[in-house]
CSV table of C-alpha atoms in Angstrom, one decimal:
chain,number,residue,atom,x,y,z
A,155,MET,CA,46.6,-61.7,-84.6
A,156,SER,CA,46.8,-57.9,-85.2
A,157,LEU,CA,45.5,-55.5,-82.6
A,158,SER,CA,42.5,-54.7,-84.9
A,159,HIS,CA,41.5,-58.4,-85.0
A,160,VAL,CA,41.8,-58.7,-81.2
A,161,VAL,CA,39.7,-55.6,-80.7
A,162,ARG,CA,37.1,-57.0,-83.1
A,163,SER,CA,37.0,-60.3,-81.1
A,164,GLU,CA,36.7,-58.4,-77.8
A,165,TRP,CA,33.9,-56.3,-79.2
A,166,ILE,CA,31.9,-59.4,-80.1
A,167,LYS,CA,32.5,-61.0,-76.7
A,168,PHE,CA,31.7,-57.7,-74.9
A,169,TRP,CA,28.2,-57.5,-76.4
A,170,SER,CA,27.5,-61.2,-76.3
A,171,VAL,CA,27.2,-61.2,-72.5
A,172,ARG,CA,23.7,-60.2,-71.3
A,173,SER,CA,25.1,-58.3,-68.3
A,174,THR,CA,26.7,-55.7,-70.5
A,175,ALA,CA,23.5,-54.2,-71.8
A,176,VAL,CA,21.9,-54.6,-68.3
A,177,LEU,CA,24.7,-52.8,-66.5
A,178,LEU,CA,25.0,-50.0,-69.1
A,179,SER,CA,21.2,-49.5,-68.8
A,180,VAL,CA,21.4,-49.3,-65.0
A,181,ALA,CA,24.3,-46.9,-65.2
A,182,VAL,CA,22.5,-44.5,-67.6
A,183,THR,CA,19.2,-44.8,-65.7
A,184,GLY,CA,20.8,-44.2,-62.3
A,185,PHE,CA,22.9,-41.4,-63.6
A,186,ALA,CA,20.0,-39.5,-65.1
A,187,GLY,CA,17.5,-40.3,-62.4
A,188,ILE,CA,19.7,-39.0,-59.5
A,189,GLY,CA,20.8,-36.0,-61.4
A,190,LEU,CA,17.3,-35.0,-62.5
A,191,LEU,CA,15.9,-35.7,-59.0
A,192,LEU,CA,18.4,-33.4,-57.4
A,193,CYS,CA,17.7,-30.7,-60.0
A,194,ALA,CA,14.0,-30.9,-59.3
A,195,ALA,CA,14.6,-30.8,-55.6
A,196,GLY,CA,16.9,-27.8,-55.9
A,197,MET,CA,19.6,-29.7,-54.0
A,198,GLY,CA,23.3,-29.2,-54.4
A,199,ALA,CA,23.1,-25.8,-56.2
A,200,SER,CA,24.6,-24.1,-53.2
A,201,VAL,CA,27.6,-26.4,-53.3
A,202,VAL,CA,28.3,-27.1,-56.9
A,203,SER,CA,27.1,-25.4,-60.1
A,204,PRO,CA,23.7,-26.2,-61.7
A,205,ALA,CA,25.7,-28.2,-64.3
A,206,GLY,CA,27.4,-30.1,-61.6
A,207,THR,CA,24.0,-30.8,-59.9
A,208,SER,CA,22.8,-32.5,-63.0
A,209,MET,CA,25.9,-34.7,-63.0
A,210,THR,CA,25.7,-36.0,-59.4
A,211,GLY,CA,24.4,-39.3,-60.6
A,212,SER,CA,28.0,-40.0,-61.5
A,213,VAL,CA,28.4,-41.5,-58.0
A,214,LEU,CA,26.1,-44.4,-58.8
A,215,ALA,CA,27.3,-44.7,-62.4
A,216,THR,CA,30.9,-45.2,-61.4
A,217,LEU,CA,29.8,-48.1,-59.1
A,218,VAL,CA,27.9,-49.8,-61.9
A,219,LEU,CA,30.6,-49.2,-64.6
A,220,GLY,CA,33.2,-50.5,-62.2
A,221,VAL,CA,31.2,-53.7,-61.9
A,222,LEU,CA,31.0,-54.0,-65.6
A,223,GLY,CA,34.8,-53.6,-65.9
A,224,VAL,CA,35.4,-56.3,-63.4
A,225,LEU,CA,33.0,-58.7,-65.2
A,226,VAL,CA,34.6,-58.1,-68.6
A,227,ILE,CA,37.7,-60.1,-67.4
A,228,THR,CA,36.6,-62.2,-64.4
A,229,GLY,CA,33.8,-63.7,-66.4
A,230,GLU,CA,36.3,-65.2,-68.7
A,231,TYR,CA,38.3,-66.6,-65.8
A,232,ARG,CA,35.1,-68.1,-64.3
A,233,THR,CA,34.1,-69.9,-67.5
A,234,GLY,CA,37.6,-70.8,-68.6
A,235,LEU,CA,37.2,-68.8,-71.8
A,236,ILE,CA,40.4,-66.9,-70.9
A,237,ARG,CA,42.5,-70.0,-71.9
A,238,ALA,CA,41.1,-69.9,-75.4
A,239,THR,CA,41.6,-66.1,-75.6
A,240,LEU,CA,45.3,-66.3,-74.5
A,241,THR,CA,46.0,-69.2,-76.8
A,242,ALA,CA,44.6,-67.4,-79.8
A,243,THR,CA,46.5,-64.2,-78.7
A,244,PRO,CA,49.8,-65.1,-77.1
A,245,ARG,CA,50.7,-61.5,-76.6
A,246,ARG,CA,48.8,-61.1,-73.4
A,247,SER,CA,49.3,-57.4,-73.2
A,248,MET,CA,47.4,-57.0,-76.5
A,249,VAL,CA,44.4,-58.8,-75.0
A,250,LEU,CA,44.3,-56.4,-72.0
A,251,ALA,CA,44.8,-53.4,-74.4
A,252,ALA,CA,41.9,-54.6,-76.6
A,253,LYS,CA,39.6,-55.1,-73.7
A,254,ALA,CA,40.4,-51.7,-72.3
A,255,ALA,CA,39.9,-50.1,-75.7
A,256,VAL,CA,36.4,-51.6,-76.1
A,257,LEU,CA,35.3,-51.0,-72.5
A,258,GLY,CA,36.6,-47.4,-72.5
A,259,ALA,CA,35.2,-46.5,-75.8
A,260,VAL,CA,31.7,-47.9,-75.1
A,261,SER,CA,31.6,-46.4,-71.6
A,262,PHE,CA,32.7,-43.0,-72.7
A,263,THR,CA,30.3,-42.9,-75.7
A,264,VAL,CA,27.3,-44.2,-73.8
A,265,MET,CA,27.8,-41.9,-70.8
A,266,SER,CA,28.6,-38.9,-73.0
A,267,VAL,CA,25.1,-39.2,-74.5
A,268,ALA,CA,23.6,-39.7,-71.0
A,269,ALA,CA,25.5,-36.7,-69.7
A,270,LEU,CA,24.4,-34.4,-72.5
A,271,LEU,CA,20.7,-35.4,-72.3
A,272,THR,CA,20.7,-35.3,-68.5
A,273,PHE,CA,22.3,-31.8,-68.5
A,274,LEU,CA,19.8,-30.4,-71.0
A,275,ALA,CA,16.8,-31.9,-69.1
A,276,GLY,CA,18.2,-30.9,-65.7
A,277,GLN,CA,18.8,-27.3,-66.7
A,278,ALA,CA,15.3,-27.1,-68.1
A,279,ILE,CA,14.0,-28.3,-64.8
A,280,ILE,CA,16.1,-25.8,-62.9
A,281,GLY,CA,14.7,-23.0,-65.1
A,282,ASP,CA,16.1,-19.5,-65.1
A,283,ALA,CA,18.9,-20.4,-62.8
A,284,GLY,CA,20.1,-23.1,-65.1
A,285,MET,CA,23.1,-23.1,-67.4
A,286,THR,CA,23.7,-23.7,-71.1
A,287,LEU,CA,26.4,-25.5,-73.0
A,288,THR,CA,28.0,-22.2,-73.9
A,289,ASP,CA,28.4,-21.1,-70.3
A,290,ASP,CA,31.9,-21.1,-68.9
A,291,GLY,CA,33.0,-24.4,-67.5
A,292,VAL,CA,30.0,-26.5,-68.6
A,293,ILE,CA,31.7,-28.5,-71.3
A,294,ARG,CA,34.6,-29.2,-68.9
A,295,VAL,CA,32.1,-30.5,-66.3
A,296,LEU,CA,30.4,-32.8,-68.7
A,297,LEU,CA,33.6,-34.2,-70.3
A,298,GLY,CA,35.3,-34.5,-66.9
A,299,THR,CA,32.4,-36.4,-65.5
A,300,VAL,CA,32.3,-38.8,-68.4
A,301,ALA,CA,36.0,-39.3,-68.4
A,302,TYR,CA,35.9,-40.2,-64.7
A,303,GLU,CA,33.1,-42.7,-65.4
A,304,ALA,CA,35.0,-44.4,-68.2
A,305,GLY,CA,38.1,-44.4,-66.1
A,306,ALA,CA,36.2,-46.1,-63.3
A,307,ALA,CA,35.2,-48.9,-65.7
A,308,LEU,CA,38.8,-49.3,-66.7
A,309,LEU,CA,39.9,-49.4,-63.0
A,310,GLY,CA,37.4,-52.3,-62.5
A,311,LEU,CA,38.9,-54.1,-65.5
A,312,PHE,CA,42.5,-53.7,-64.2
A,313,LEU,CA,41.5,-54.9,-60.7
A,314,GLY,CA,39.6,-57.8,-62.2
A,315,THR,CA,42.7,-58.7,-64.2
A,316,LEU,CA,44.9,-58.5,-61.1
A,317,ILE,CA,42.6,-60.4,-58.7
A,318,ARG,CA,40.7,-62.7,-61.1
A,319,SER,CA,38.0,-63.5,-58.6
A,320,THR,CA,34.7,-61.7,-59.3
A,321,ALA,CA,33.8,-61.4,-55.7
A,322,ALA,CA,37.2,-60.4,-54.5
A,323,ALA,CA,37.7,-57.9,-57.3
A,324,LEU,CA,34.3,-56.3,-56.7
A,325,SER,CA,34.9,-56.0,-53.0
A,326,THR,CA,38.3,-54.4,-53.7
A,327,TYR,CA,36.8,-52.0,-56.2
A,328,PHE,CA,34.0,-51.0,-53.8
A,329,ALA,CA,36.6,-50.5,-51.0
A,330,VAL,CA,38.9,-48.4,-53.1
A,331,MET,CA,36.1,-46.2,-54.6
A,332,PHE,CA,33.7,-45.9,-51.7
A,333,LEU,CA,35.1,-47.1,-48.3
A,334,LEU,CA,38.7,-46.0,-48.5
A,335,ALA,CA,37.9,-42.3,-48.4
A,336,THR,CA,35.9,-42.7,-45.1
A,337,THR,CA,38.4,-45.1,-43.5
A,338,PHE,CA,41.5,-43.3,-44.7
A,339,THR,CA,40.4,-39.8,-43.7
A,340,GLN,CA,38.4,-40.6,-40.5
A,341,PHE,CA,40.4,-43.3,-38.8
A,342,LEU,CA,43.9,-43.5,-40.2
A,343,LEU,CA,45.1,-39.9,-40.4
A,344,PRO,CA,45.5,-37.2,-37.9
A,345,GLU,CA,42.8,-34.6,-38.1
A,346,GLY,CA,45.1,-31.9,-39.3
A,347,VAL,CA,46.0,-33.7,-42.5
A,348,ARG,CA,42.8,-35.5,-43.4
A,349,ALA,CA,41.4,-33.0,-45.9
A,350,ALA,CA,44.8,-32.4,-47.6
A,351,ALA,CA,45.6,-36.1,-48.1
A,352,GLY,CA,42.0,-37.3,-48.7
A,353,ARG,CA,41.6,-35.2,-51.9
A,354,PHE,CA,44.3,-37.3,-53.5
A,355,LEU,CA,42.3,-40.6,-53.2
A,356,PRO,CA,40.9,-42.0,-56.5
A,357,PRO,CA,37.2,-41.0,-56.0
A,358,GLN,CA,38.0,-37.5,-54.8
A,359,ALA,CA,40.5,-37.0,-57.7
A,360,GLY,CA,37.9,-38.3,-60.2
A,361,GLU,CA,35.1,-36.2,-58.9
A,362,ALA,CA,37.3,-33.1,-59.1
A,363,MET,CA,37.6,-33.7,-62.8
A,364,GLY,CA,33.9,-33.3,-63.3
A,365,TRP,CA,30.8,-32.4,-61.4
A,366,ALA,CA,32.5,-31.4,-58.1
A,367,GLY,CA,35.5,-29.6,-59.7
A,368,ALA,CA,36.4,-26.0,-59.0
A,369,ARG,CA,33.5,-25.3,-56.6
A,370,LEU,CA,34.6,-27.2,-53.6
A,371,PRO,CA,37.7,-25.6,-52.0
A,372,GLU,CA,38.8,-28.8,-50.3
A,373,MET,CA,39.2,-30.6,-53.7
A,374,LEU,CA,41.9,-30.6,-56.3
A,375,SER,CA,41.5,-28.4,-59.4
A,376,PRO,CA,40.0,-30.3,-62.4
A,377,GLY,CA,43.4,-30.5,-64.1
A,378,GLN,CA,45.1,-31.8,-60.9
A,379,GLY,CA,42.3,-34.3,-60.4
A,380,ALA,CA,42.7,-35.6,-63.9
A,381,LEU,CA,46.4,-36.1,-63.5
A,382,VAL,CA,46.1,-37.9,-60.2
A,383,PHE,CA,43.3,-40.2,-61.4
A,384,ALA,CA,45.2,-40.9,-64.6
A,385,GLY,CA,48.2,-41.8,-62.4
A,386,TYR,CA,46.1,-44.4,-60.6
A,387,LEU,CA,44.9,-45.9,-63.9
A,388,VAL,CA,48.4,-46.1,-65.3
A,389,LEU,CA,49.6,-47.8,-62.1
A,390,ALA,CA,46.7,-50.3,-62.1
A,391,ALA,CA,47.2,-51.0,-65.8
A,392,VAL,CA,50.9,-51.7,-65.4
A,393,VAL,CA,50.4,-54.0,-62.4
A,394,ALA,CA,47.5,-55.8,-64.2
A,395,GLY,CA,49.5,-56.2,-67.3
A,396,TRP,CA,52.4,-57.7,-65.4
A,397,ARG,CA,50.1,-60.1,-63.6
A,398,LEU,CA,48.5,-61.2,-66.9
A,399,ARG,CA,51.9,-61.8,-68.6
A,400,HIS,CA,53.5,-63.7,-65.7
A,401,SER,CA,50.7,-65.9,-64.4
A,402,ASP,CA,49.0,-69.0,-65.7
A,403,ALA,CA,45.5,-68.7,-67.0
């Protein structure tokens, strides 16, 4: 099968699962709800830009999209469908690439629309202190936030491919994206190097790409954050691909 055929097959499977629409809806609703709530409350403006304030729902969206990414692959292992998938497409790396293409494209597209509408509504709520799309750095904040969210979904997919168990993959994803920063910076490192090392962790690097970038001095620059987070994705993809090619279904 060609890559286009595999992508078409993965597209059909992706939308045939009820949890796909549910999780995407939760991601969009949570993203918009948190961002608009903070804009209305006037919170966060002293720390990040008004544009960044409207994007703070990304914290919840990355959790939900990571769950979606995990389920895209572990659901097939749970039902045994993965055997039919790999039989139809012996080139296993092509299967993972097709799943990543579908998941990444859908996540990026859906969250791009959500980010744009949330930004426009949030700045209307903020009023005179709000920003417009033509203001310096706004497009970068929106695109960086959406890229981080799509990347979080892909990270969930790669962890699910590596671990195969839904519960274990979800636990690992949550630990990497939400618990590691606290544990790593508060308990495992000397106080003098916590801030410097902690900003290279996956969630800190991802947030630096978007809503938190350039306004928080302890974080990486948006470009640096993008490179670091991309590095984590590439590493996860390589390990997941190796696991898929060298292990029985």
